[in-house]
Coordinates of N, CA and C in Angstrom, one line a residue:
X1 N -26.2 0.6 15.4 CA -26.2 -0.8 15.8 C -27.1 -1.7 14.9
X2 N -27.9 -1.3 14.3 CA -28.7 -2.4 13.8 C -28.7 -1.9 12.1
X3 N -27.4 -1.5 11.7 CA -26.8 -1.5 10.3 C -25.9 -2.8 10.2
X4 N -25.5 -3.5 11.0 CA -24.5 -4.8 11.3 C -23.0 -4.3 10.5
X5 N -23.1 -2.6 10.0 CA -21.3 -2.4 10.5 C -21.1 -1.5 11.8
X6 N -19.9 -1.6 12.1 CA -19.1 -1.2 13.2 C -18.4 -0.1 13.0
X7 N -18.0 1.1 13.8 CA -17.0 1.9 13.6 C -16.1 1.6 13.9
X8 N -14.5 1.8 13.0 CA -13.5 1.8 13.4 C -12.7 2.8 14.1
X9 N -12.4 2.7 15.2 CA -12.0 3.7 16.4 C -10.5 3.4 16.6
X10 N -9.8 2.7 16.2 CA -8.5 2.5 16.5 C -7.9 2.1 15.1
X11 N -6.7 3.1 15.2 CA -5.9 3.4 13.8 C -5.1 1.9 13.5
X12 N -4.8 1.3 14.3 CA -4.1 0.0 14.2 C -4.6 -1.2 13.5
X13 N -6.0 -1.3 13.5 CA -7.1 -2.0 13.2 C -7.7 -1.0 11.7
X14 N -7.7 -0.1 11.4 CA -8.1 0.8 10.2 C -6.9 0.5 9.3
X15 N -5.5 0.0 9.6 CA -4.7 0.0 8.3 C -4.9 -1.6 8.0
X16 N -5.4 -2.4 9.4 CA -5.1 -4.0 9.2 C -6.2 -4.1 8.3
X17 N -7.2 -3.3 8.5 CA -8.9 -3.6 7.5 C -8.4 -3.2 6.0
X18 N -8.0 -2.2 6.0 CA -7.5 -1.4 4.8 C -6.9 -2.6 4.2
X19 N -5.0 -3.2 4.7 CA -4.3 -3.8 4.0 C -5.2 -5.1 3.6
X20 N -6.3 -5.9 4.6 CA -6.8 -7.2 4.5 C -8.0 -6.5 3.3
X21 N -8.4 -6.2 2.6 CA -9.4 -5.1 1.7 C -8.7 -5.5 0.5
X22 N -7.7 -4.5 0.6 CA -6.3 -4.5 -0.4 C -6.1 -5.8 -1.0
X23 N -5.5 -7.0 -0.4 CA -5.4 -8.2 -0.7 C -6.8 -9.0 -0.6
X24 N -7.4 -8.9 -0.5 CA -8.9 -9.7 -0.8 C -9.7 -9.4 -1.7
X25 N -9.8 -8.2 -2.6 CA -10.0 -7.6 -3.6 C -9.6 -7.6 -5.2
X26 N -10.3 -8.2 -5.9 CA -10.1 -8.8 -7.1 C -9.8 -7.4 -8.0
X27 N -8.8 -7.4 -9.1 CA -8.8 -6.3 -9.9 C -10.4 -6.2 -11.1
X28 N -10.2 -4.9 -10.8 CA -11.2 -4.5 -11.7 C -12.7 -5.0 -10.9
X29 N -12.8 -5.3 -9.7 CA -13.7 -5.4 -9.2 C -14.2 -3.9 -8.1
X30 N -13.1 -3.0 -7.8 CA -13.3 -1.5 -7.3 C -13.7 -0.8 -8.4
X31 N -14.9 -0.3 -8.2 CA -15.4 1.1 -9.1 C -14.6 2.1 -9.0
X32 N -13.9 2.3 -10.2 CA -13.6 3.8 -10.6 C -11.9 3.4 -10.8
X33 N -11.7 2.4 -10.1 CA -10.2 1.7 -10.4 C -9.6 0.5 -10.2
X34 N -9.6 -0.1 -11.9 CA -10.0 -1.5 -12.2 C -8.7 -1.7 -11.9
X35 N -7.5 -1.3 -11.3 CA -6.2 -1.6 -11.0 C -5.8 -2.1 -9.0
X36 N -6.8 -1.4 -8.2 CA -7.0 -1.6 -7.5 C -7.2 -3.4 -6.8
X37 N -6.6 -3.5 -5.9 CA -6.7 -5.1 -5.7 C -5.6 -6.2 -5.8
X38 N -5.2 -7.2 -5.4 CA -4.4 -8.3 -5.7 C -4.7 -9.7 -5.8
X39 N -6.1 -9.9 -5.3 CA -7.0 -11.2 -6.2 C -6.3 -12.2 -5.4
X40 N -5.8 -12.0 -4.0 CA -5.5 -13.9 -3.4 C -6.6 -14.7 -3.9
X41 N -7.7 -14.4 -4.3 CA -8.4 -15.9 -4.7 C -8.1 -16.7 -5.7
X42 N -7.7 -15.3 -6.7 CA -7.3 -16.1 -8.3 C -6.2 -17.1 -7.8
X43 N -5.5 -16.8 -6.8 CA -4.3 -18.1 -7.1 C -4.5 -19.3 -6.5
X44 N -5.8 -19.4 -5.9 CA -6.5 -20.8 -5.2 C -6.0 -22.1 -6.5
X45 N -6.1 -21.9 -7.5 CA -6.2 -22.8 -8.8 C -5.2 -23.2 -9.3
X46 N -4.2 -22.1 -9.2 CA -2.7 -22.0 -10.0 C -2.2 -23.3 -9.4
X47 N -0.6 -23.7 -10.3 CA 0.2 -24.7 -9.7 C 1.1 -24.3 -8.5
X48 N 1.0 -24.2 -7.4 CA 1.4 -23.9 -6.0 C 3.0 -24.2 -5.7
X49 N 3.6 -23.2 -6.1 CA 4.8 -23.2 -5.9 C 5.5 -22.0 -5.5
X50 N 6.8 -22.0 -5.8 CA 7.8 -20.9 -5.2 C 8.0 -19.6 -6.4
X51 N 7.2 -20.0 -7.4 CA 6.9 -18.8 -8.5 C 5.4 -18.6 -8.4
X52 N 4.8 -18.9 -7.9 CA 3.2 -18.8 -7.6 C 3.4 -17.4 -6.4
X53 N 4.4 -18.1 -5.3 CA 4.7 -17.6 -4.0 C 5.4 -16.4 -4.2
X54 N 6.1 -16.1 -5.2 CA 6.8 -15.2 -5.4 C 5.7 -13.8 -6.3
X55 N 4.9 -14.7 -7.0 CA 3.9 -13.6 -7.7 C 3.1 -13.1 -7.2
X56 N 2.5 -13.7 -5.9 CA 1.8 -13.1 -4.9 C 2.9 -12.1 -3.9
X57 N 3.6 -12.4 -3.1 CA 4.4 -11.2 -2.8 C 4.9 -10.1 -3.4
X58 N 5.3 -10.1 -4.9 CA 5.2 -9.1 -5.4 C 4.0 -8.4 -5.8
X59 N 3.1 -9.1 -6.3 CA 1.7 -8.1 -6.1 C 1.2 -7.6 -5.0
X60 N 1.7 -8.0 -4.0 CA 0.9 -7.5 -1.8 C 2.1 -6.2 -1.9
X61 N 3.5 -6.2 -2.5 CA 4.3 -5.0 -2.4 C 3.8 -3.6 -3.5
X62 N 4.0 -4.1 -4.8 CA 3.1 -3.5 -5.6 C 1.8 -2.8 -4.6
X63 N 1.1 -3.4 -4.8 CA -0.2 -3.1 -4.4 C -0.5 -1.8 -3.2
X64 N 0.6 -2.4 -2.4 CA 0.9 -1.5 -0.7 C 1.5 -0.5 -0.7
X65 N 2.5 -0.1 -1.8 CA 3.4 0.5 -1.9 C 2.6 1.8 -2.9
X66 N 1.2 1.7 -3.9 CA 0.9 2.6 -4.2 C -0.2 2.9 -3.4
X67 N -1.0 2.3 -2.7 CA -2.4 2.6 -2.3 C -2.5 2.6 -0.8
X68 N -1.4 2.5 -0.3 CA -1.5 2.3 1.4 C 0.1 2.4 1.6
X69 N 0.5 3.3 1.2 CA 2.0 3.6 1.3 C 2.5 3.7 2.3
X70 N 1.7 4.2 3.5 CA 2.0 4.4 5.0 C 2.8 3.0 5.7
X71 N 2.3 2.0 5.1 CA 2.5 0.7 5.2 C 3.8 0.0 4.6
X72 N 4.5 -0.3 5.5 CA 5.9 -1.3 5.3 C 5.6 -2.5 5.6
X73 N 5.7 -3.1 4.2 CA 5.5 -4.8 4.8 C 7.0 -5.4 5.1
X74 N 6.8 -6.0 5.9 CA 8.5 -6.9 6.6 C 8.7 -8.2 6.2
X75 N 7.7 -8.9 6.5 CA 7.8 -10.0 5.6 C 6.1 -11.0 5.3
X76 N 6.5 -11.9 4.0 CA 5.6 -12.3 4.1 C 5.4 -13.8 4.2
X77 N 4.8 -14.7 4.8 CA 4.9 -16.4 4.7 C 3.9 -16.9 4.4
X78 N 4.1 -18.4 3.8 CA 3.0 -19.2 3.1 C 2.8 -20.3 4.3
X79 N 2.1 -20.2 4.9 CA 2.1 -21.2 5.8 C 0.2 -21.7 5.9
X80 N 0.2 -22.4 6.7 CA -1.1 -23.5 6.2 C -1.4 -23.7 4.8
X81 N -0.9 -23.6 4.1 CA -1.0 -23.9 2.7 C -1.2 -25.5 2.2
X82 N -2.2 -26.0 1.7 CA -2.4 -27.1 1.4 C -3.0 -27.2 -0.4
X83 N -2.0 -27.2 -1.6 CA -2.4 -26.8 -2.6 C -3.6 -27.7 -3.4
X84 N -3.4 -29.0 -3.0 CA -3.8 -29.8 -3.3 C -5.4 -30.2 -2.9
X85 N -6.0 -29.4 -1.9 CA -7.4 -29.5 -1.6 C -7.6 -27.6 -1.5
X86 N -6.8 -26.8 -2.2 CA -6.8 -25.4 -2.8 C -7.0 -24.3 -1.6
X87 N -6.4 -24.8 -0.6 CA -6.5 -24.0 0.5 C -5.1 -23.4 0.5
X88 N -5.2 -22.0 1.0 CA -4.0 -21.5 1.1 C -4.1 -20.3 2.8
X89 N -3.0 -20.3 2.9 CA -2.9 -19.3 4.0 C -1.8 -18.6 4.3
X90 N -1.7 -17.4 4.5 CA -0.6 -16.5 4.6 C -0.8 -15.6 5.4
X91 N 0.7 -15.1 6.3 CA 0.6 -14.2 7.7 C 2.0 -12.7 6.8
X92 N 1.3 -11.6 7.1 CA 2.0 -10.5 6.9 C 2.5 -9.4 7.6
X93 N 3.7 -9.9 8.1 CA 4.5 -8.9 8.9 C 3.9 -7.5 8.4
X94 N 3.6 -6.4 9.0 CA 3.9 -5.1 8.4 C 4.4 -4.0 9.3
X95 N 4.9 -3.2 9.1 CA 4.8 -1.6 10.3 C 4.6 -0.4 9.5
X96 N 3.7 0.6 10.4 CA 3.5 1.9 10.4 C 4.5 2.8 10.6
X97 N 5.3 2.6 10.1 CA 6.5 3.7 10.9 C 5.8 5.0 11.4
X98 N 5.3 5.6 10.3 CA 4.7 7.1 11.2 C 4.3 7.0 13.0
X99 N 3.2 5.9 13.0 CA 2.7 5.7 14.4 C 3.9 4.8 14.8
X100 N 4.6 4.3 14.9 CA 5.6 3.3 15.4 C 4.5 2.1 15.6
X101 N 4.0 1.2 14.7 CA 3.6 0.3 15.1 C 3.3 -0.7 14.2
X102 N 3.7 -1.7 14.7 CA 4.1 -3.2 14.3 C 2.7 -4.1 13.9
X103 N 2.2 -5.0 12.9 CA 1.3 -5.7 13.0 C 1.2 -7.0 12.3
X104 N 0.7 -8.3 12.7 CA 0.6 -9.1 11.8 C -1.0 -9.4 11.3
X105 N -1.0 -9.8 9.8 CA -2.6 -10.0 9.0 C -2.0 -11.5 9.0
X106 N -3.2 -12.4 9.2 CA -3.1 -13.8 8.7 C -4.4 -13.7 8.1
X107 N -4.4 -14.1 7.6 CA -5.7 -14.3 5.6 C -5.1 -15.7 5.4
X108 N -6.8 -16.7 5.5 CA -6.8 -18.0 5.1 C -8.1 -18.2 4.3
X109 N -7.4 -18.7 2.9 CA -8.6 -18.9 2.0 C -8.6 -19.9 1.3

């Protein structure tokens, strides 16, 4: 208790930490593999559109599909997004098939 982390005791919550990790993690910022990561921050700056939107979903599938494979993402939305004072926000359907279980990540940055 007085390290200020927590154990993770439920597998439901260990893939949502994992996948939120995954996408909050800048490349080449993991030791040992500079490929690791999808950098939502880098696109705080970019011009905010539907090819912006589209390059981030393909790097969250990318990304999930080699390093957390267990994980099916279902869909993904841009919602609270405000490009213009560089706020962004996005909610990510996913499921476990193995465990049968369904979850959504909302990540606002």
């Amino acid at each position: 208790s007085g390290t200020g982390f927590n154990m993770i005791t439920n597998i439901k919550k260990l893939f949502q930490q994992n996948l939120k990790m995954l996408i909050l993690t800048n490349p080449g910022e993991r030791v040992m593999d500079p490929s690791f990561g999808v950098g939502l921050k880098r696109y705080l700056f970019e011009n905010f559109g539907l090819d912006t939107q589209a390059q981030i979903e393909t790097k969250i599938r990318e990304q999930t599909n080699i390093y957390i494979p267990a994980i099916r993402i279902e869909d993904i939305f841009f919602g609270n997004t405000d490009p213009d004072n560089n706020y962004l926000g996005i909610q990510i359907r996913y499921s476990i098939p193995n465990i049968r279980v369904s979850d959504l990540l909302e990540i606002t940055i």
